Amino acid sequence: MNASRTRHPLRQVLALILLLLALAAIWIASHALADDARAAVGVRHSLAGNPAITYYDQEPASKSTATETVVLVASLGRPVSDFNELRRALAQAGYRSIAVESRGIMSWSGGGFAHYSLRDLAGDVHAAIADAAIPDTQRVHLIGHAFGNRVARTFATLYPKQTAGLVLIAAGDKTDNMPADVARSLRLSTLGFIPWAIRGSAVSKVFFAAGDAVPDHWQRGWSTWGAIGQVRAAKASDNASFNAGGVGPMLVLQAEDDVVAPPKDAGELLKATYGARVTLVPVPHAGHALLPEQGDLIAQAVLSFIHAHPAVN
């Protein structure tokens, strides 16, 4: 009789533990895709396949026969809606923009533990450009933010004749000497299923300059699933395969307060390595996020650069 009474409470405890584990799994799964991100501007297109490829096409405010196209790739675990303000500025200036979502962002397709490389992600960008009815003979401008700069440079390496120029925002790739506390905070930042009260200080530390408030759309929209896949893709790729970013001109927007990609390991290193190809623009009071901190300055620098390096000769 006593043994029976002992077993019942044990069963209840085990059932409670299983229930809590199930609820935790549901919570993590429902917050791992950045599906709480703000909507991206432009018309959504999806290419069926494994993985599916999603991109957003934004037409210019006024079309012309010489309309040029700007292609954008977002940061680690981040959605392309981070570019909304910049894309509106591009549209007002007469440029078409195509923002290509990385695998595993707002989708279980790709991302996670699938096997792919930066070359594959650049191939996704190329497929989206082709689906947007842009022929290989027509050059485009590429913009990559943080992790997206690796994809943009890989694209320019694989398709140099289709690349008019590169804009690299927070262009770090020397991660071997990243301070341990910064690396831990960077990993924590991408865990979108962890409440903001726990994760917020990590995002502030690695993505924003001291004293800058984190806007609402940067408190949400983090894809753990996409970030896992991106990190694995970067590790499966040799930096030497994309560092040069083809042979064309580069605009490097270097945040002065970036602890993930500090000037000496990013903008200054690129300028020292590639010389006249690189236009280096320091961005004051900005961290690795850059876009929500100095949006107007970035838009002006981007528009000036792509105007000076037209895709149509």
mmCIF file of C-alpha atoms in Angstrom:
data_model
loop_
_atom_site.group_PDB
_atom_site.id
_atom_site.type_symbol
_atom_site.label_atom_id
_atom_site.label_comp_id
_atom_site.label_asym_id
_atom_site.label_seq_id
_atom_site.Cartn_x
_atom_site.Cartn_y
_atom_site.Cartn_z
ATOM 1 C CA MET A 1 0.000 0.000 0.000
ATOM 2 C CA ASN A 2 2.826 2.428 0.892
ATOM 3 C CA ALA A 3 4.702 1.557 -2.338
ATOM 4 C CA SER A 4 1.589 2.325 -4.370
ATOM 5 C CA ARG A 5 1.195 5.703 -2.671
ATOM 6 C CA THR A 6 4.849 6.487 -3.402
ATOM 7 C CA ARG A 7 4.520 5.648 -7.108
ATOM 8 C CA HIS A 8 1.558 7.966 -7.696
ATOM 9 C CA PRO A 9 3.373 11.157 -6.644
ATOM 10 C CA LEU A 10 6.382 10.096 -8.758
ATOM 11 C CA ARG A 11 4.130 9.674 -11.777
ATOM 12 C CA GLN A 12 2.614 13.081 -11.156
ATOM 13 C CA VAL A 13 6.056 14.686 -10.903
ATOM 14 C CA LEU A 14 7.223 12.953 -14.115
ATOM 15 C CA ALA A 15 4.022 14.021 -15.888
ATOM 16 C CA LEU A 16 4.577 17.610 -14.741
ATOM 17 C CA ILE A 17 8.205 17.542 -15.945
ATOM 18 C CA LEU A 18 7.141 16.174 -19.336
ATOM 19 C CA LEU A 19 4.456 18.839 -19.605
ATOM 20 C CA LEU A 20 6.958 21.586 -18.785
ATOM 21 C CA LEU A 21 9.432 20.192 -21.330
ATOM 22 C CA ALA A 22 6.701 20.081 -23.972
ATOM 23 C CA LEU A 23 5.683 23.672 -23.225
ATOM 24 C CA ALA A 24 9.342 24.758 -23.356
ATOM 25 C CA ALA A 25 9.786 23.023 -26.730
ATOM 26 C CA ILE A 26 6.671 24.740 -28.086
ATOM 27 C CA TRP A 27 7.922 28.124 -26.810
ATOM 28 C CA ILE A 28 11.355 27.664 -28.363
ATOM 29 C CA ALA A 29 9.938 26.454 -31.677
ATOM 30 C CA SER A 30 7.499 29.361 -31.855
ATOM 31 C CA HIS A 31 10.264 31.920 -31.220
ATOM 32 C CA ALA A 32 13.073 30.421 -33.316
ATOM 33 C CA LEU A 33 12.164 31.756 -36.754
ATOM 34 C CA ALA A 34 11.985 35.565 -36.387
ATOM 35 C CA ASP A 35 8.284 35.306 -37.229
ATOM 36 C CA ASP A 36 7.675 38.219 -34.847
ATOM 37 C CA ALA A 37 9.738 40.508 -37.105
ATOM 38 C CA ARG A 38 8.216 43.644 -38.584
ATOM 39 C CA ALA A 39 7.042 43.294 -42.184
ATOM 40 C CA ALA A 40 9.525 43.953 -44.974
ATOM 41 C CA VAL A 41 8.723 46.594 -47.580
ATOM 42 C CA GLY A 42 8.109 45.464 -51.145
ATOM 43 C CA VAL A 43 6.249 42.601 -52.799
ATOM 44 C CA ARG A 44 7.017 39.167 -51.358
ATOM 45 C CA HIS A 45 8.110 36.435 -53.765
ATOM 46 C CA SER A 46 8.880 32.817 -52.927
ATOM 47 C CA LEU A 47 10.745 30.298 -55.062
ATOM 48 C CA ALA A 48 9.574 26.769 -54.346
ATOM 49 C CA GLY A 49 12.297 24.253 -53.625
ATOM 50 C CA ASN A 50 14.423 22.788 -50.892
ATOM 51 C CA PRO A 51 15.194 25.208 -49.460
ATOM 52 C CA ALA A 52 12.605 27.749 -50.505
ATOM 53 C CA ILE A 53 13.987 31.196 -51.356
ATOM 54 C CA THR A 54 12.116 34.332 -50.300
ATOM 55 C CA TYR A 55 12.799 37.857 -51.487
ATOM 56 C CA TYR A 56 11.064 41.249 -51.425
ATOM 57 C CA ASP A 57 10.960 43.390 -54.548
ATOM 58 C CA GLN A 58 10.561 47.160 -54.099
ATOM 59 C CA GLU A 59 10.028 49.256 -57.203
ATOM 60 C CA PRO A 60 11.379 52.823 -57.387
ATOM 61 C CA ALA A 61 9.070 55.754 -56.754
ATOM 62 C CA SER A 62 9.423 56.677 -60.423
ATOM 63 C CA LYS A 63 10.548 54.233 -63.094
ATOM 64 C CA SER A 64 12.845 54.890 -66.011
ATOM 65 C CA THR A 65 14.389 52.772 -68.732
ATOM 66 C CA ALA A 66 17.725 53.034 -66.923
ATOM 67 C CA THR A 67 16.482 51.888 -63.506
ATOM 68 C CA GLU A 68 19.247 50.133 -61.582
ATOM 69 C CA THR A 69 18.803 47.399 -58.996
ATOM 70 C CA VAL A 70 20.230 47.143 -55.491
ATOM 71 C CA VAL A 71 20.314 43.704 -53.841
ATOM 72 C CA LEU A 72 20.477 43.461 -50.040
ATOM 73 C CA VAL A 73 21.398 40.661 -47.606
ATOM 74 C CA ALA A 74 20.830 41.042 -43.841
ATOM 75 C CA SER A 75 22.820 40.294 -40.695
ATOM 76 C CA LEU A 76 23.223 37.143 -38.578
ATOM 77 C CA GLY A 77 19.801 35.801 -37.633
ATOM 78 C CA ARG A 78 18.150 39.016 -38.773
ATOM 79 C CA PRO A 79 15.323 39.618 -41.285
ATOM 80 C CA VAL A 80 15.620 41.839 -44.361
ATOM 81 C CA SER A 81 13.075 44.225 -42.840
ATOM 82 C CA ASP A 82 16.105 45.734 -41.075
ATOM 83 C CA PHE A 83 16.697 47.463 -44.425
ATOM 84 C CA ASN A 84 13.215 49.041 -44.635
ATOM 85 C CA GLU A 85 14.338 52.635 -44.107
ATOM 86 C CA LEU A 86 17.308 52.301 -46.470
ATOM 87 C CA ARG A 87 15.144 50.669 -49.141
ATOM 88 C CA ARG A 88 12.610 53.500 -48.946
ATOM 89 C CA ALA A 89 15.455 55.966 -49.486
ATOM 90 C CA LEU A 90 16.653 53.911 -52.468
ATOM 91 C CA ALA A 91 13.137 53.895 -53.938
ATOM 92 C CA GLN A 92 12.830 57.648 -53.562
ATOM 93 C CA ALA A 93 16.152 58.054 -55.365
ATOM 94 C CA GLY A 94 14.930 55.952 -58.303
ATOM 95 C CA TYR A 95 16.462 52.559 -57.505
ATOM 96 C CA ARG A 96 14.758 49.195 -57.482
ATOM 97 C CA SER A 97 15.713 46.997 -54.517
ATOM 98 C CA ILE A 98 15.568 43.254 -53.942
ATOM 99 C CA ALA A 99 16.078 42.033 -50.369
ATOM 100 C CA VAL A 100 16.856 38.317 -50.177
ATOM 101 C CA GLU A 101 15.969 36.505 -46.960
ATOM 102 C CA SER A 102 18.584 34.049 -45.720
ATOM 103 C CA ARG A 103 17.722 30.395 -45.216
ATOM 104 C CA GLY A 104 15.934 29.666 -41.946
ATOM 105 C CA ILE A 105 14.731 33.242 -41.397
ATOM 106 C CA MET A 106 10.963 33.098 -40.782
ATOM 107 C CA SER A 107 10.976 29.598 -42.286
ATOM 108 C CA TRP A 108 11.972 26.077 -41.295
ATOM 109 C CA SER A 109 13.216 25.621 -44.863
ATOM 110 C CA GLY A 110 17.007 25.601 -44.695
ATOM 111 C CA GLY A 111 18.766 26.981 -41.659
ATOM 112 C CA GLY A 112 19.501 24.900 -38.586
ATOM 113 C CA PHE A 113 21.732 21.899 -39.158
ATOM 114 C CA ALA A 114 21.386 21.624 -42.931
ATOM 115 C CA HIS A 115 24.672 21.438 -44.822
ATOM 116 C CA TYR A 116 25.426 24.466 -46.979
ATOM 117 C CA SER A 117 28.085 27.129 -47.453
ATOM 118 C CA LEU A 118 28.420 30.806 -48.319
ATOM 119 C CA ARG A 119 28.593 29.731 -51.952
ATOM 120 C CA ASP A 120 25.113 28.210 -51.603
ATOM 121 C CA LEU A 121 23.736 31.371 -49.987
ATOM 122 C CA ALA A 122 25.222 33.454 -52.804
ATOM 123 C CA GLY A 123 23.526 31.020 -55.185
ATOM 124 C CA ASP A 124 20.197 31.796 -53.489
ATOM 125 C CA VAL A 125 20.808 35.498 -54.165
ATOM 126 C CA HIS A 126 21.593 34.742 -57.799
ATOM 127 C CA ALA A 127 18.398 32.679 -58.095
ATOM 128 C CA ALA A 128 16.308 35.508 -56.642
ATOM 129 C CA ILE A 129 17.855 38.000 -59.079
ATOM 130 C CA ALA A 130 17.061 35.698 -61.990
ATOM 131 C CA ASP A 131 13.494 35.185 -60.757
ATOM 132 C CA ALA A 132 13.108 38.970 -60.671
ATOM 133 C CA ALA A 133 13.728 38.931 -64.445
ATOM 134 C CA ILE A 134 17.201 40.470 -64.226
ATOM 135 C CA PRO A 135 19.498 38.813 -66.790
ATOM 136 C CA ASP A 136 23.085 37.821 -66.028
ATOM 137 C CA THR A 137 24.215 40.535 -68.421
ATOM 138 C CA GLN A 138 22.700 43.263 -66.226
ATOM 139 C CA ARG A 139 24.863 44.407 -63.330
ATOM 140 C CA VAL A 140 23.468 45.024 -59.845
ATOM 141 C CA HIS A 141 24.668 46.762 -56.683
ATOM 142 C CA LEU A 142 25.132 44.514 -53.621
ATOM 143 C CA ILE A 143 24.659 45.562 -49.987
ATOM 144 C CA GLY A 144 25.553 43.203 -47.150
ATOM 145 C CA HIS A 145 25.088 43.919 -43.456
ATOM 146 C CA ALA A 146 27.381 42.092 -40.986
ATOM 147 C CA PHE A 147 27.010 38.373 -41.849
ATOM 148 C CA GLY A 148 25.366 39.476 -45.089
ATOM 149 C CA ASN A 149 28.630 41.118 -46.150
ATOM 150 C CA ARG A 150 30.147 37.642 -46.465
ATOM 151 C CA VAL A 151 27.337 36.557 -48.765
ATOM 152 C CA ALA A 152 27.602 39.757 -50.808
ATOM 153 C CA ARG A 153 31.364 39.346 -51.214
ATOM 154 C CA THR A 154 30.933 35.685 -52.147
ATOM 155 C CA PHE A 155 28.380 36.691 -54.792
ATOM 156 C CA ALA A 156 30.782 39.293 -56.191
ATOM 157 C CA THR A 157 33.523 36.643 -56.303
ATOM 158 C CA LEU A 158 31.342 34.112 -58.136
ATOM 159 C CA TYR A 159 29.587 36.624 -60.417
ATOM 160 C CA PRO A 160 32.024 39.517 -60.921
ATOM 161 C CA LYS A 161 30.537 40.531 -64.277
ATOM 162 C CA GLN A 162 27.114 40.936 -62.682
ATOM 163 C CA THR A 163 28.397 43.052 -59.769
ATOM 164 C CA ALA A 164 28.579 46.827 -60.180
ATOM 165 C CA GLY A 165 29.907 47.379 -56.664
ATOM 166 C CA LEU A 166 29.671 46.326 -53.028
ATOM 167 C CA VAL A 167 28.423 48.182 -49.983
ATOM 168 C CA LEU A 168 29.638 46.487 -46.804
ATOM 169 C CA ILE A 169 28.009 47.508 -43.531
ATOM 170 C CA ALA A 170 29.773 46.187 -40.399
ATOM 171 C CA ALA A 171 32.116 44.118 -42.562
ATOM 172 C CA GLY A 172 33.937 41.955 -40.041
ATOM 173 C CA ASP A 173 35.261 38.495 -40.757
ATOM 174 C CA LYS A 174 38.156 38.127 -38.286
ATOM 175 C CA THR A 175 36.269 36.230 -35.574
ATOM 176 C CA ASP A 176 39.196 34.231 -34.225
ATOM 177 C CA ASN A 177 40.342 37.087 -31.999
ATOM 178 C CA MET A 178 36.910 38.215 -30.771
ATOM 179 C CA PRO A 179 36.920 38.750 -26.973
ATOM 180 C CA ALA A 180 35.211 35.875 -25.148
ATOM 181 C CA ASP A 181 32.596 38.108 -23.501
ATOM 182 C CA VAL A 182 31.658 39.629 -26.867
ATOM 183 C CA ALA A 183 31.361 36.176 -28.445
ATOM 184 C CA ARG A 184 29.084 34.999 -25.602
ATOM 185 C CA SER A 185 26.878 38.080 -25.905
ATOM 186 C CA LEU A 186 26.691 37.647 -29.678
ATOM 187 C CA ARG A 187 25.494 34.056 -29.283
ATOM 188 C CA LEU A 188 22.954 35.054 -26.634
ATOM 189 C CA SER A 189 21.645 37.843 -28.868
ATOM 190 C CA THR A 190 20.517 35.354 -31.516
ATOM 191 C CA LEU A 191 18.496 33.212 -29.096
ATOM 192 C CA GLY A 192 15.177 34.825 -29.864
ATOM 193 C CA PHE A 193 13.254 32.423 -27.632
ATOM 194 C CA ILE A 194 14.937 33.848 -24.516
ATOM 195 C CA PRO A 195 12.932 36.729 -22.970
ATOM 196 C CA TRP A 196 14.187 40.226 -23.706
ATOM 197 C CA ALA A 197 14.659 40.934 -19.987
ATOM 198 C CA ILE A 198 17.483 38.373 -20.013
ATOM 199 C CA ARG A 199 18.822 38.899 -23.535
ATOM 200 C CA GLY A 200 18.480 42.660 -23.917
ATOM 201 C CA SER A 201 21.766 43.643 -22.305
ATOM 202 C CA ALA A 202 23.644 41.287 -24.660
ATOM 203 C CA VAL A 203 22.059 42.852 -27.762
ATOM 204 C CA SER A 204 22.858 46.333 -26.453
ATOM 205 C CA LYS A 205 26.459 45.380 -25.741
ATOM 206 C CA VAL A 206 27.371 43.871 -29.108
ATOM 207 C CA PHE A 207 25.075 45.681 -31.542
ATOM 208 C CA PHE A 208 24.621 49.239 -30.239
ATOM 209 C CA ALA A 209 26.834 52.101 -29.138
ATOM 210 C CA ALA A 210 26.756 52.953 -25.444
ATOM 211 C CA GLY A 211 23.685 54.969 -24.564
ATOM 212 C CA ASP A 212 21.737 54.068 -27.720
ATOM 213 C CA ALA A 213 18.272 52.638 -27.094
ATOM 214 C CA VAL A 214 17.426 49.396 -28.874
ATOM 215 C CA PRO A 215 14.378 50.026 -31.088
ATOM 216 C CA ASP A 216 11.389 47.702 -30.888
ATOM 217 C CA HIS A 217 12.081 45.988 -34.214
ATOM 218 C CA TRP A 218 15.569 45.047 -33.007
ATOM 219 C CA GLN A 219 14.219 43.621 -29.763
ATOM 220 C CA ARG A 220 12.301 41.105 -31.857
ATOM 221 C CA GLY A 221 12.827 39.440 -35.209
ATOM 222 C CA TRP A 222 15.729 37.202 -34.125
ATOM 223 C CA SER A 223 15.914 33.821 -35.848
ATOM 224 C CA THR A 224 17.849 31.227 -33.867
ATOM 225 C CA TRP A 225 17.219 28.645 -36.585
ATOM 226 C CA GLY A 226 18.592 30.908 -39.302
ATOM 227 C CA ALA A 227 21.594 31.972 -37.211
ATOM 228 C CA ILE A 228 22.610 28.360 -36.543
ATOM 229 C CA GLY A 229 22.633 27.665 -40.269
ATOM 230 C CA GLN A 230 24.540 30.857 -41.064
ATOM 231 C CA VAL A 231 27.269 30.132 -38.518
ATOM 232 C CA ARG A 232 27.660 26.610 -39.904
ATOM 233 C CA ALA A 233 27.801 27.985 -43.460
ATOM 234 C CA ALA A 234 30.545 30.428 -42.477
ATOM 235 C CA LYS A 235 32.553 27.662 -40.793
ATOM 236 C CA ALA A 236 32.185 25.514 -43.915
ATOM 237 C CA SER A 237 33.729 28.299 -46.019
ATOM 238 C CA ASP A 238 37.298 29.544 -46.264
ATOM 239 C CA ASN A 239 37.545 33.318 -45.744
ATOM 240 C CA ALA A 240 40.063 33.480 -48.568
ATOM 241 C CA SER A 241 37.336 32.369 -50.961
ATOM 242 C CA PHE A 242 35.367 35.597 -50.538
ATOM 243 C CA ASN A 243 37.607 38.206 -48.883
ATOM 244 C CA ALA A 244 38.397 40.118 -52.058
ATOM 245 C CA GLY A 245 34.739 40.475 -53.040
ATOM 246 C CA GLY A 246 35.477 40.260 -56.738
ATOM 247 C CA VAL A 247 37.330 43.075 -58.453
ATOM 248 C CA GLY A 248 34.966 46.048 -58.309
ATOM 249 C CA PRO A 249 34.647 49.060 -55.995
ATOM 250 C CA MET A 250 33.657 48.689 -52.336
ATOM 251 C CA LEU A 251 32.050 51.102 -49.927
ATOM 252 C CA VAL A 252 32.821 50.091 -46.340
ATOM 253 C CA LEU A 253 30.688 51.692 -43.638
ATOM 254 C CA GLN A 254 32.662 51.266 -40.425
ATOM 255 C CA ALA A 255 30.988 51.834 -37.071
ATOM 256 C CA GLU A 256 33.462 53.483 -34.722
ATOM 257 C CA ASP A 257 31.993 51.713 -31.654
ATOM 258 C CA ASP A 258 31.675 48.236 -33.194
ATOM 259 C CA VAL A 259 32.967 45.598 -30.754
ATOM 260 C CA VAL A 260 32.191 42.668 -33.084
ATOM 261 C CA ALA A 261 33.929 44.129 -36.144
ATOM 262 C CA PRO A 262 36.210 46.862 -34.739
ATOM 263 C CA PRO A 263 37.880 49.224 -37.225
ATOM 264 C CA LYS A 264 41.315 47.575 -37.088
ATOM 265 C CA ASP A 265 39.842 44.161 -37.963
ATOM 266 C CA ALA A 266 37.285 45.387 -40.490
ATOM 267 C CA GLY A 267 37.215 48.687 -42.371
ATOM 268 C CA GLU A 268 40.834 49.668 -41.787
ATOM 269 C CA LEU A 269 42.017 46.175 -42.690
ATOM 270 C CA LEU A 270 39.998 46.163 -45.909
ATOM 271 C CA LYS A 271 41.332 49.582 -46.872
ATOM 272 C CA ALA A 272 44.918 48.508 -46.188
ATOM 273 C CA THR A 273 44.459 45.305 -48.177
ATOM 274 C CA TYR A 274 42.523 46.525 -51.216
ATOM 275 C CA GLY A 275 43.599 50.164 -51.371
ATOM 276 C CA ALA A 276 41.915 52.307 -54.009
ATOM 277 C CA ARG A 277 39.062 49.829 -54.468
ATOM 278 C CA VAL A 278 37.794 50.684 -50.988
ATOM 279 C CA THR A 279 35.956 53.845 -49.967
ATOM 280 C CA LEU A 280 36.058 53.796 -46.172
ATOM 281 C CA VAL A 281 33.447 55.862 -44.325
ATOM 282 C CA PRO A 282 33.694 55.964 -40.509
ATOM 283 C CA VAL A 283 30.296 56.089 -38.829
ATOM 284 C CA PRO A 284 30.386 57.807 -35.418
ATOM 285 C CA HIS A 285 28.388 56.688 -32.392
ATOM 286 C CA ALA A 286 27.245 53.385 -33.876
ATOM 287 C CA GLY A 287 27.746 49.719 -33.071
ATOM 288 C CA HIS A 288 27.406 46.557 -35.130
ATOM 289 C CA ALA A 289 23.731 47.262 -35.880
ATOM 290 C CA LEU A 290 24.487 50.609 -37.578
ATOM 291 C CA LEU A 291 21.269 50.828 -39.591
ATOM 292 C CA PRO A 292 18.920 51.789 -36.729
ATOM 293 C CA GLU A 293 21.543 54.100 -35.226
ATOM 294 C CA GLN A 294 22.773 56.163 -38.181
ATOM 295 C CA GLY A 295 20.208 55.475 -40.896
ATOM 296 C CA ASP A 296 20.323 58.884 -42.566
ATOM 297 C CA LEU A 297 24.117 58.982 -42.743
ATOM 298 C CA ILE A 298 24.198 55.456 -44.178
ATOM 299 C CA ALA A 299 21.539 56.236 -46.794
ATOM 300 C CA GLN A 300 23.427 59.332 -47.944
ATOM 301 C CA ALA A 301 26.721 57.432 -48.209
ATOM 302 C CA VAL A 302 25.106 54.541 -50.089
ATOM 303 C CA LEU A 303 23.321 56.785 -52.576
ATOM 304 C CA SER A 304 26.477 58.812 -53.203
ATOM 305 C CA PHE A 305 28.523 55.649 -53.784
ATOM 306 C CA ILE A 306 26.165 53.852 -56.158
ATOM 307 C CA HIS A 307 25.584 57.089 -58.078
ATOM 308 C CA ALA A 308 29.366 57.356 -58.530
ATOM 309 C CA HIS A 309 29.600 53.717 -59.664
ATOM 310 C CA PRO A 310 26.611 53.171 -61.960
ATOM 311 C CA ALA A 311 25.578 49.666 -62.954
ATOM 312 C CA VAL A 312 24.735 50.874 -66.437
ATOM 313 C CA ASN A 313 27.812 52.058 -68.325
#
